[in-house]
XYZ file of C-alpha atoms in Angstrom:
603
model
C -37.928 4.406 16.137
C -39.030 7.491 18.266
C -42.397 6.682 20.302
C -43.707 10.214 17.978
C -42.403 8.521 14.372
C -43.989 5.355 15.403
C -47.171 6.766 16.574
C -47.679 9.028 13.249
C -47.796 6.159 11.163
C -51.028 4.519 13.014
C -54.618 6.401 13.561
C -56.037 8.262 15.029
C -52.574 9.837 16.094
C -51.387 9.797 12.387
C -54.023 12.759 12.035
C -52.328 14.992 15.290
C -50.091 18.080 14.127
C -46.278 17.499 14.571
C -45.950 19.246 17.389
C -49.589 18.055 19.255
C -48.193 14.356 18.338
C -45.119 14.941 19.960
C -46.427 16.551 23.306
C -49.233 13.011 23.595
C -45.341 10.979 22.803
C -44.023 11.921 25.687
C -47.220 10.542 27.701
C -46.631 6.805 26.733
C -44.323 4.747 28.697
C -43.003 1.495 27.175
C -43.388 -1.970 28.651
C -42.049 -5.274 27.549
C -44.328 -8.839 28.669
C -42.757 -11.682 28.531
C -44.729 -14.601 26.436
C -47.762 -16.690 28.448
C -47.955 -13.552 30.469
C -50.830 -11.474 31.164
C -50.841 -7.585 30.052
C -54.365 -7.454 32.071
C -57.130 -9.520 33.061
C -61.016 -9.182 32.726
C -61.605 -7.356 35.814
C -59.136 -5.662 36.604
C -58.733 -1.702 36.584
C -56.909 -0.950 33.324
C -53.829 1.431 33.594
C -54.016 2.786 30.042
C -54.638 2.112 26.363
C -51.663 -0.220 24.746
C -50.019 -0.104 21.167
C -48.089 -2.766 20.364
C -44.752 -2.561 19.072
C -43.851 -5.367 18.580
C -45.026 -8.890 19.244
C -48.423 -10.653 19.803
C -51.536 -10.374 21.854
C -54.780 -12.506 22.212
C -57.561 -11.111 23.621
C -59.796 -13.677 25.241
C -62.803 -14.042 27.165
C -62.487 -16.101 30.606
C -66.285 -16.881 30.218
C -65.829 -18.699 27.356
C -62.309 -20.763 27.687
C -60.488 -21.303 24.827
C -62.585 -18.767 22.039
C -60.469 -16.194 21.215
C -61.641 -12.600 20.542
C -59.210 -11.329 18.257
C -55.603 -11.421 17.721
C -53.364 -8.268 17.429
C -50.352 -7.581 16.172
C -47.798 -4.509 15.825
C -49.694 -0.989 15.566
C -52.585 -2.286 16.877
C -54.364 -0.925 19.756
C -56.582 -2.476 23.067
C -57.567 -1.684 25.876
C -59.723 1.518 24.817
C -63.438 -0.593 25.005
C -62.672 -1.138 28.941
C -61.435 2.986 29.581
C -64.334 4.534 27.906
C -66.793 1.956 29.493
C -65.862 2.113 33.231
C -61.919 1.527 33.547
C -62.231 -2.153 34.265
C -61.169 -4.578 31.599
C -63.518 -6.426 29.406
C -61.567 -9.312 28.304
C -58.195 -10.480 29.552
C -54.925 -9.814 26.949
C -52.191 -12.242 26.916
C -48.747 -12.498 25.207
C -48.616 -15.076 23.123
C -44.952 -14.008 22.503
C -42.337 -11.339 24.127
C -44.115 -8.323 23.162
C -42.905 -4.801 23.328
C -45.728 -2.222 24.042
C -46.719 1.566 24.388
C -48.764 2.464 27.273
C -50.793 5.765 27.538
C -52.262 6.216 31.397
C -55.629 6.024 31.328
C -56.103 9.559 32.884
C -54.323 11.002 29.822
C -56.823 8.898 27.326
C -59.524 9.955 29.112
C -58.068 13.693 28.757
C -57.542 12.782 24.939
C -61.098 12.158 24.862
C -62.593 15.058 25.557
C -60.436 17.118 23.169
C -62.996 17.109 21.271
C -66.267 14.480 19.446
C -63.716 13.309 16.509
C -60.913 11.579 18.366
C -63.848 9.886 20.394
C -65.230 9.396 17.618
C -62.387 6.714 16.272
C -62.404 4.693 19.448
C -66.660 4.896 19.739
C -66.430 3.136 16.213
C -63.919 0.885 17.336
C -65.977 -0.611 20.125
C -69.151 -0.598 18.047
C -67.412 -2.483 15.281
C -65.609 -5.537 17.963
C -68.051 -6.806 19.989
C -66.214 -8.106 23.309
C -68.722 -11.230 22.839
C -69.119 -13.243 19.549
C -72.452 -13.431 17.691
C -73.403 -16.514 16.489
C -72.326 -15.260 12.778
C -68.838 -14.973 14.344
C -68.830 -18.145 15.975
C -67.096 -21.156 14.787
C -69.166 -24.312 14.797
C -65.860 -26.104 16.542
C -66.983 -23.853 19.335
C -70.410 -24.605 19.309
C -70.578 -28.501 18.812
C -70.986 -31.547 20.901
C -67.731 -33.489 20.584
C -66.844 -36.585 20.421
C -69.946 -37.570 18.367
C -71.823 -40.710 19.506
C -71.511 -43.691 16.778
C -73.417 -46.819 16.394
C -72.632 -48.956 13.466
C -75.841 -49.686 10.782
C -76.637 -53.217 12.203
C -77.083 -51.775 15.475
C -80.770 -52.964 16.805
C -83.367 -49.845 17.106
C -83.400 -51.276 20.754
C -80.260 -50.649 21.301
C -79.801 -47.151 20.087
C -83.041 -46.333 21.830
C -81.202 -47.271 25.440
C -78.152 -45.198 24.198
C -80.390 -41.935 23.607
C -82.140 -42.225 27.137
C -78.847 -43.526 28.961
C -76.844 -41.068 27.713
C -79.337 -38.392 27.730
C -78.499 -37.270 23.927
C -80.816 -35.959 21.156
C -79.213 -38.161 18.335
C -76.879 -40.904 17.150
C -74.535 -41.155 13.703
C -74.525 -44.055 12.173
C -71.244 -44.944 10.802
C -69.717 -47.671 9.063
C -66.149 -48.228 8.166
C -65.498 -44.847 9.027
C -67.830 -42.859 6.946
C -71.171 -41.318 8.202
C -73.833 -43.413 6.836
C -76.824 -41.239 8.302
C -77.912 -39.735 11.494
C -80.797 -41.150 13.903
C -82.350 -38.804 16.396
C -85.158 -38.964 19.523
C -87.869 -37.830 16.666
C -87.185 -40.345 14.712
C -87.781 -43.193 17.125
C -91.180 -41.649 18.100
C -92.424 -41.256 13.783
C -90.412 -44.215 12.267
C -90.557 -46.721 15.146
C -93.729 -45.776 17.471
C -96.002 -44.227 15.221
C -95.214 -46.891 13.128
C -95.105 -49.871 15.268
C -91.833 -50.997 13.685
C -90.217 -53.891 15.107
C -87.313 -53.101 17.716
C -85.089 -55.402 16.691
C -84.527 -54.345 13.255
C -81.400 -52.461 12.338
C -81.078 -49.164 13.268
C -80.099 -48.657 9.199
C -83.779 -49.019 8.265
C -85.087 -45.339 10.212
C -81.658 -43.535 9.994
C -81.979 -40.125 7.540
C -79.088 -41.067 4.934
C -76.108 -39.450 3.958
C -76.796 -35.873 6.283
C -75.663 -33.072 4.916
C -72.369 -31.951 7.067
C -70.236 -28.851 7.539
C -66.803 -28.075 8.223
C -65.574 -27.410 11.623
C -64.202 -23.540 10.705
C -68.141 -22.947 9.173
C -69.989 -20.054 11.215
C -72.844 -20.795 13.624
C -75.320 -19.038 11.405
C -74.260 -21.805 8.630
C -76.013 -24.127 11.208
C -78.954 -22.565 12.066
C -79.621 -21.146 8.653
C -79.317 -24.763 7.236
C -81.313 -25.899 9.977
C -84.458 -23.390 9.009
C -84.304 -23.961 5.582
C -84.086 -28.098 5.401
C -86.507 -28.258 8.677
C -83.865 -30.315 10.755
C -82.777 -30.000 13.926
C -79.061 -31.954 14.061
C -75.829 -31.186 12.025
C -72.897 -33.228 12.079
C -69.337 -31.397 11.429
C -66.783 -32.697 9.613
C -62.851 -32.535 10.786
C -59.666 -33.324 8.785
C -59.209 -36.640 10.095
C -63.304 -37.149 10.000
C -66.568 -36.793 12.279
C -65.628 -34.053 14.367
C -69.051 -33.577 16.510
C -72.480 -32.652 16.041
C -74.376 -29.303 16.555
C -78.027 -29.315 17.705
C -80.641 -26.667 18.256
C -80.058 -26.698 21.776
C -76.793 -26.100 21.107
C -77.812 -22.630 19.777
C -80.242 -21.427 21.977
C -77.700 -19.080 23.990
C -77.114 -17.151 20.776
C -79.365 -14.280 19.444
C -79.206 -14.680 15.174
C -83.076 -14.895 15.185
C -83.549 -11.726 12.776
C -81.783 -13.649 9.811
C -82.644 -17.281 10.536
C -86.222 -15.897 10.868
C -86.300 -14.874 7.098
C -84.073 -18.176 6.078
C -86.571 -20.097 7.068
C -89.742 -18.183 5.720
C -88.004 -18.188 2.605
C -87.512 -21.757 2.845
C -90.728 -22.740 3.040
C -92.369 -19.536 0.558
C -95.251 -21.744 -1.974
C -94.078 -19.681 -4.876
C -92.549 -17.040 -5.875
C -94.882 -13.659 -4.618
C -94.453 -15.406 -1.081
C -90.638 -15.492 -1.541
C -90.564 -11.458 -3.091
C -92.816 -10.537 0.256
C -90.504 -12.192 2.659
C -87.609 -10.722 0.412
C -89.073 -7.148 0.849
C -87.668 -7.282 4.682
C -83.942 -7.565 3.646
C -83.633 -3.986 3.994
C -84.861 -3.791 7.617
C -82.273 -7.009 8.032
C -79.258 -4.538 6.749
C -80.639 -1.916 9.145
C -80.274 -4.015 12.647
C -77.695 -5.875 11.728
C -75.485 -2.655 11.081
C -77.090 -1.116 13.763
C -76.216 -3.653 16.222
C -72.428 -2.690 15.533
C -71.966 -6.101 13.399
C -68.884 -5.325 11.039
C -69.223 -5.566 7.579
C -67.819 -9.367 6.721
C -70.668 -10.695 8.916
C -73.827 -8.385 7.881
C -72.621 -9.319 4.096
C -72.554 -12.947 5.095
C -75.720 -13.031 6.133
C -77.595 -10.576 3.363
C -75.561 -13.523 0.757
C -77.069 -16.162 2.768
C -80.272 -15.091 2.403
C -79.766 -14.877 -1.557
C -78.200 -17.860 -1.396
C -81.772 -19.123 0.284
C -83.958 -17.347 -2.429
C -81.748 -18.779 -4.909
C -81.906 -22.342 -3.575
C -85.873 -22.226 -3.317
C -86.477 -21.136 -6.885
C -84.150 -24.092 -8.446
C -86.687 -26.686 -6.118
C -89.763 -24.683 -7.142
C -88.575 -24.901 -10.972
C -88.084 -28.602 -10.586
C -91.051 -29.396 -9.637
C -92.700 -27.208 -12.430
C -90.420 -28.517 -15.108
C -89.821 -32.060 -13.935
C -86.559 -33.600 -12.809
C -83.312 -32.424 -14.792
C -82.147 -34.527 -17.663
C -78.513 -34.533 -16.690
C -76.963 -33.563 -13.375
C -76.330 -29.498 -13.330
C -74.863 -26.987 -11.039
C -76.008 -23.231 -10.820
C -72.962 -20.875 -9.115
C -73.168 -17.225 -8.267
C -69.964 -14.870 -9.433
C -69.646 -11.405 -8.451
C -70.461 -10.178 -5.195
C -73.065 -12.950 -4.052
C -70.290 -15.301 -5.128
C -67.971 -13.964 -2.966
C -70.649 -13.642 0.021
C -70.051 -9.563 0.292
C -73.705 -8.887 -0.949
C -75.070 -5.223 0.506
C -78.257 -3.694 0.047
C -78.172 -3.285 -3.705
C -77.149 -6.512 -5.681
C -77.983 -7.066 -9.064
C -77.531 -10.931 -10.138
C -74.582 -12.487 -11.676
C -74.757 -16.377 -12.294
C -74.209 -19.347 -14.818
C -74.705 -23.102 -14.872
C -72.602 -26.120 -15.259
C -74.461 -29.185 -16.896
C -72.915 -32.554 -17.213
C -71.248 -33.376 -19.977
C -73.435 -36.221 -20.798
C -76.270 -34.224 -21.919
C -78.068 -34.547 -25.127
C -78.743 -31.550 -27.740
C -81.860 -31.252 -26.735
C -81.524 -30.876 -23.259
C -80.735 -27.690 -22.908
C -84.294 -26.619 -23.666
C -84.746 -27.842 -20.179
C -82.162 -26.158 -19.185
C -83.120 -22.620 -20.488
C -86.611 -22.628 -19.153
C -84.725 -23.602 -15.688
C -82.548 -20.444 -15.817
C -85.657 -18.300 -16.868
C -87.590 -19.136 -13.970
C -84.948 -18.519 -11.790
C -83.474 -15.769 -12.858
C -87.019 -14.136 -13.346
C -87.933 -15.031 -9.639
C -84.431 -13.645 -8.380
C -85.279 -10.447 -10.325
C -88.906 -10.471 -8.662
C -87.043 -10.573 -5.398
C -84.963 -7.400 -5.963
C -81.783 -9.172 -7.408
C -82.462 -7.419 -10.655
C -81.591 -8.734 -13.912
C -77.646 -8.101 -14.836
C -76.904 -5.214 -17.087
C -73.947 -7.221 -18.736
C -76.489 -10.663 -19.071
C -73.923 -12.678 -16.901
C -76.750 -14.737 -15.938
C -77.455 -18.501 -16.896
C -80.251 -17.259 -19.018
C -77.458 -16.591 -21.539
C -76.715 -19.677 -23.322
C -72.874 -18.759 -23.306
C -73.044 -19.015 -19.646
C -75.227 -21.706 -19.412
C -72.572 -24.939 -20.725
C -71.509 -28.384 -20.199
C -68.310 -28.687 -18.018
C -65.637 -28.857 -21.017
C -66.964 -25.943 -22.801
C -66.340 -24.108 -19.400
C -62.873 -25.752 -19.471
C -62.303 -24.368 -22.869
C -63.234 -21.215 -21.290
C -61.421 -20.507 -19.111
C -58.082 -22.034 -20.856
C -59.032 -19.414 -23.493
C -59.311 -16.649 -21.219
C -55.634 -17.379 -19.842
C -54.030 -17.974 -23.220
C -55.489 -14.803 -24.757
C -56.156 -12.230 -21.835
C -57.607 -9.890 -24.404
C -59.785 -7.048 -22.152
C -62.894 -8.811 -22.902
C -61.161 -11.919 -21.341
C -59.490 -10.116 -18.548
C -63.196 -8.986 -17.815
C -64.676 -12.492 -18.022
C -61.624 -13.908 -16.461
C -62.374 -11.271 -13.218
C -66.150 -12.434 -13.177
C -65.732 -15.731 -13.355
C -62.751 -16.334 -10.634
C -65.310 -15.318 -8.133
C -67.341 -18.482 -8.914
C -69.260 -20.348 -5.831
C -71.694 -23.375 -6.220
C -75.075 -22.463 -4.725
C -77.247 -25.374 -6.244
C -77.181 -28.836 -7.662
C -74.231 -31.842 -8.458
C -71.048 -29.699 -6.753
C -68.679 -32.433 -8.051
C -69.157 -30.731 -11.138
C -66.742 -27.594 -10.204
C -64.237 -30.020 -7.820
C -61.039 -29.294 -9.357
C -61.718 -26.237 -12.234
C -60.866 -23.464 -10.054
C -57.428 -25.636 -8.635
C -56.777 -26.110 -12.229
C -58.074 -22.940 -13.390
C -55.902 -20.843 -10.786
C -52.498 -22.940 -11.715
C -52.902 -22.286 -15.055
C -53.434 -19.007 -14.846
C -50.392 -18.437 -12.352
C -48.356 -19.611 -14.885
C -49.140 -17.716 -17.459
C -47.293 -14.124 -16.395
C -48.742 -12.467 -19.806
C -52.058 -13.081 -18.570
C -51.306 -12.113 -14.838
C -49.727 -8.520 -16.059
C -53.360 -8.205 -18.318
C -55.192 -8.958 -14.887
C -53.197 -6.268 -13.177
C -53.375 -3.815 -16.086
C -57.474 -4.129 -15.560
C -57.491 -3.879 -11.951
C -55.834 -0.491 -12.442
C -59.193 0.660 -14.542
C -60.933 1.244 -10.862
C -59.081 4.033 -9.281
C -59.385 4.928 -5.422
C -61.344 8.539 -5.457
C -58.386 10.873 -4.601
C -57.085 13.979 -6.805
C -53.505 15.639 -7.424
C -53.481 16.302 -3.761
C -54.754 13.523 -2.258
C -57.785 14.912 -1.490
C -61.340 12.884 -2.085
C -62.310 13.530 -5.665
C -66.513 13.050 -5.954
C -68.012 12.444 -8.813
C -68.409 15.755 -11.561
C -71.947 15.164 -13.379
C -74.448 13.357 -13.504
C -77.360 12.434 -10.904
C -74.849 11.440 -8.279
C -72.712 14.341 -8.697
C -70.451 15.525 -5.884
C -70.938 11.656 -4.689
C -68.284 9.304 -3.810
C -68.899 5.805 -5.329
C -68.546 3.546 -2.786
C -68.786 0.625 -4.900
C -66.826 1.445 -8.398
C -63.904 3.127 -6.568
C -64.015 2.366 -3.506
C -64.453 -1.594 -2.894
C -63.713 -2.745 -6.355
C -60.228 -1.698 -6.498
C -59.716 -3.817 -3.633
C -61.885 -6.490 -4.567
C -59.601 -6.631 -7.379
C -56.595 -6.693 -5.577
C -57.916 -9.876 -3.665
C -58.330 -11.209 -6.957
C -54.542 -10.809 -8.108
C -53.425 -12.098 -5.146
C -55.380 -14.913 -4.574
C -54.331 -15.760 -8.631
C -50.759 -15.300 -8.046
C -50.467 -17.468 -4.692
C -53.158 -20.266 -6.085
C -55.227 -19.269 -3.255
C -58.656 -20.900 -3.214
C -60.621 -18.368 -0.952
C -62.999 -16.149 -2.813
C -64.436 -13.747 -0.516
C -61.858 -10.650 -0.553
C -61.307 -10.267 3.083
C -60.439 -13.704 3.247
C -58.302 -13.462 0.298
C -56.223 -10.598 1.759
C -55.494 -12.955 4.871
C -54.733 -15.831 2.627
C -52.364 -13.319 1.489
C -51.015 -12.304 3.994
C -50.468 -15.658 5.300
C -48.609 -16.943 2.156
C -46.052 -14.088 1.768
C -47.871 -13.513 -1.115
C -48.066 -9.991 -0.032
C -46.112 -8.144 2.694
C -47.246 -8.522 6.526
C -47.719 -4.470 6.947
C -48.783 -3.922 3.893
C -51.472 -6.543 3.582
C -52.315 -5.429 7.281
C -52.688 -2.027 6.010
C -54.881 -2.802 2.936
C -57.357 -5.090 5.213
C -57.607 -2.190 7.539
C -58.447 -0.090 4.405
C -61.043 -2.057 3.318
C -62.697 -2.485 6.771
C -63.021 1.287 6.702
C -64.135 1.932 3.411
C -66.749 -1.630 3.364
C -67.837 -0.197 6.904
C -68.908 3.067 5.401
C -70.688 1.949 2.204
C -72.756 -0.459 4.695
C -73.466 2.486 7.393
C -74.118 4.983 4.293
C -76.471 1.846 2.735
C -78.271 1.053 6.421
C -79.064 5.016 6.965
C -80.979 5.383 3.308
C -82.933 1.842 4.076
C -83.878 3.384 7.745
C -85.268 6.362 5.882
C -86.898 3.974 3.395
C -84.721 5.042 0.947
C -84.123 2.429 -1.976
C -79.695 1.801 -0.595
C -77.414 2.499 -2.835
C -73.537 3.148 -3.459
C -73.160 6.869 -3.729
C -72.034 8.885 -0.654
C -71.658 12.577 0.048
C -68.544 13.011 1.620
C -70.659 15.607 3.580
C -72.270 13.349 5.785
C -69.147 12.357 7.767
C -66.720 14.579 10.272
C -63.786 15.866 9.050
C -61.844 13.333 11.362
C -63.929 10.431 9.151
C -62.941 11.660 5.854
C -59.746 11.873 7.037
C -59.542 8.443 7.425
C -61.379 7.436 4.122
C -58.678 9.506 2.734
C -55.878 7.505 4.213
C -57.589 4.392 3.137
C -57.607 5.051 -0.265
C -53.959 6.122 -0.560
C -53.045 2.587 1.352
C -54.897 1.534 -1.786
C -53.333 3.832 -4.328
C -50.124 2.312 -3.230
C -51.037 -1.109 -3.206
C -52.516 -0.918 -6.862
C -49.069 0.743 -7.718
C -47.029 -2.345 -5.903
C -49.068 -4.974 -7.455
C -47.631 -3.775 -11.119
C -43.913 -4.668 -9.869
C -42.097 -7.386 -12.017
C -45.093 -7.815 -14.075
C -44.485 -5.554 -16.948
C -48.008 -3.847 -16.848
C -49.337 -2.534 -19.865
């Protein structure tokens, strides 16, 4: 493929004229790097800005061996953060195989640039949206933990483990015995449970030990840490591997990262009396969305972080209720579906939950039950997750069921995907446990997700609905705004513009069995399992950065004002080179929703 044909089918050059686009073609130069080697190295004066062709690249920081930045594949570009900054490289770029790329001198970039604001414009937002250094909601906790973990066995005299945490100069010890974690001793416990207590140091270490800590997995994010850590009031979390204790992660282990702003309201919601004290601390989410898109975070870790916090609120309302109401009769979990259950909450959510109670509870139970899902859904409502239009809420006794009614459910939605079905059916796929006896979901949504693979009736009635939400372009491909109403000449960001994806994620993570639930996750899950094509998938991630990236920015400018956020957006407010883009994005869309209906008979 001509260097020209290639370029015009990646931005910003996809937006040039013909014959502007061929002129900037004859610029690049092409370069092949043999695998292991380096294209540049942090430090070193860049020569240009690289495409790749073909191949793969891993952008790295020497400071911090062995964390990858990102990794890039064809039609992406690097090197642009370093030439607009001061020509020296920011991170060091190495083939990971033989990779074939363009390469535009840096003198003609820099010429590029100043054609004019727009085409800066794309690689400004470029190196505002990729930090060159991970935040702690980026980082993996396998980068952040203490490894191996330090074991004692239960028998072990207090003594003994005492001499280990001096000698070894370490803040805490797992106790483990025949291979499981048993519990977790640290310094503060031997100065409460064994000084302050005068407890006898030859007793078994077994006897002050916290049990059976709470762990994480080894791909969870830092903020999953320190946001547990603020709202339990620990200090120590051990992470789980596939073969078993991986390590442990301590608040020392966090200092060198800045996620204050968030773990600052996790814990004062935490540790809220009631519920006016949680709605007060709640009030300050909108000043959260504001930094956290203002510090250039992209748009899968601000809506992390906003769902953590709900996840928080929701969390502290199910222990206040508790202890109002007594202890539950039978074991139950609450779950969030919609967008808290997928963890892409902005700064307008209403609620959308239900609750899973143990089969082995009485008729009369659920009077407990009911007064359980009032008080929390009233205090979630009180705290600006208003009440759902649709009553998918646990309030509703139809959502509010012992496990083999929501068996009956779901098998009910597959074998007659009727529209109201398909609807429920969407909802419910998007299920995560927030609260309460998790063993009560293990193994619905596997079983849920194979049954409903099978079933290619109900798969083509899944399709057929995603089609209802329709990317905002007219005849011509132009951005069609809304034509009444109080948000006329609007774009909805929400309705047409991440729903149609969301619901893409959906199909695909139903036709490949795929257990991830957040969409951005799904579409790499995708990806991954051939379940859709490499560019194509590529392509409709990249569409849904753009278009998630907007809402958020559009959402973080109305809370600055003090405006209440919302989804609808005047296409006014950005360049012509911006709606360009959204316009691109939303045809990568169009033609997704219109390759998703292949082979499955839609109706």
């Amino acid at each position: 493929m001509a260097t020209a044909e290639f370029l015009a089918t990646i931005p910003p050059w996809a937006a040039l004229a013909p014959r502007e686009l061929a002129a900037i073609a004859e610029s690049f130069t092409e370069r092949t790097v043999p695998s292991a080697t380096a294209v540049f190295r942090k430090g070193e004066a860049l020569e240009g800005l690289f495409i790749i062709v073909s191949g793969q690249v891993q952008i790295v920081d020497p400071a911090n061996p062995g964390e990858t930045i990102s990794l890039l594949g064809p039609r992406n570009t690097f090197g642009e953060r370093g030439l607009i900054v001061d020509g020296l490289a920011q991170a060091s770029a190495i083939a990971l195989s033989d990779v074939t790329l363009l390469m535009l001198p840096a003198d003609d970039f820099r010429r590029l640039l100043e054609r004019g604001e727009e085409f800066y414009a794309f690689f400004a937002r470029r190196r505002a949206a990729r930090p060159a250094v991970k935040t702690l909601a980026e980082t993996q906790v396998a980068a952040l933990m203490s490894a191996p973990p330090r074991t004692v066995p239960p028998e072990m005299p207090i003594a003994e483990a005492a001499a280990i945490l001096r000698d070894e100069r370490i803040s805490s010890l797992l106790v483990v015995e025949a291979g499981a974690l048993r519990g977790i001793v640290t310094v503060r416990d031997m100065a409460a449970r064994v000084v302050a207590e005068r407890l006898d140091p030859s007793r078994p270490v077994a006897g002050i030990m916290t049990h059976d800590p709470t762990t994480l997995p080894a791909d969870a994010l830092g903020s999953d840490v320190l946001h547990m850590m603020m709202e339990r009031g620990i200090s120590h979390v051990p992470v789980a591997g596939v073969s078993g204790l991986a390590g442990i992660v301590s608040k020392t282990d966090l200092t060198r990262f800045q996620a204050e702003t968030s773990a600052d309201l996790i814990g004062d919601l935490a540790s809220a009396p009631d519920i006016e004290g949680l709605a007060i601390v709640a009030d300050r989410i909108p000043k959260l969305l504001v930094q956290l898109v203002g510090a250039g975070n992209r748009h899968e870790v601000v809506t992390r972080l906003i769902t953590d916090v709900a996840d928080t609120v929701t969390r502290r309302l199910l222990r206040m209720a508790e202890a109002e109401l007594g202890p539950p009769p039978v074991p139950y979990l609450w779950l969030a579906c919609g967008s808290q259950g997928r963890r892409e909450q902005t700064g307008t959510s209403d609620q959308d939950n239900c609750l899973i109670l143990s089969d082995a509870m009485a008729p009369g139970d659920d009077v407990y039950f009911a007064a359980l899902a009032t008080f929390v859904s009233d205090g979630l409502h009180r705290c600006g997750y208003v009440y759902c239009p649709g009553e998918m809420m646990a309030t509703n006794p139809k959502w509010r069921q012992p496990l083999a009614v929501w068996r009956r459910y779901f098998a009910g939605w597959i074998a007659k995907p009727d529209p109201m079905a398909q609807m429920l059916a969407s909802v419910m796929f998007d299920l995560r446990p927030i609260g309460g006896e998790v063993s009560l979901y293990e193994g619905l949504q596997g079983e849920t997700l194979e049954a409903a693979s099978r079933n290619s009736i109900f798969v083509a009635h899944m399709v057929s609905n995603s089609l209802k939400h329709a990317p905002p372009l007219n005849l011509l491909r132009g951005l069609a705004t809304l034509r009444s109403g109080e948000h006329r000449n609007h774009l909805d960001m929400k309705l047409n513009g991440v729903v149609p994806i969301v619901d893409l994620g959906r199909i695909y993570a139903l036709r490949g069995r795929l257990t991830a639930v957040n969409t951005r996750a799904r579409l790499e899950a995708a990806v991954a399992a051939g379940v859709v094509s490499e560019r194509g998938g590529h392509d409709l991630i990249d569409a849904y950065d753009l278009v998630a990236q907007m809402r958020l920015e559009h959402q973080a400018r109305q809370a600055r004002r003090g405006d209440r956020p919302d989804n609808f957006m005047a296409p006014t407010v950005l360049s012509e080179f911006e709606r360009s883009h959204l316009r691109n994005a939303f045809v990568v869309v169009r033609q997704m929703q219109a390759a998703a209906t292949q082979g499955h008979g839609v109706m």
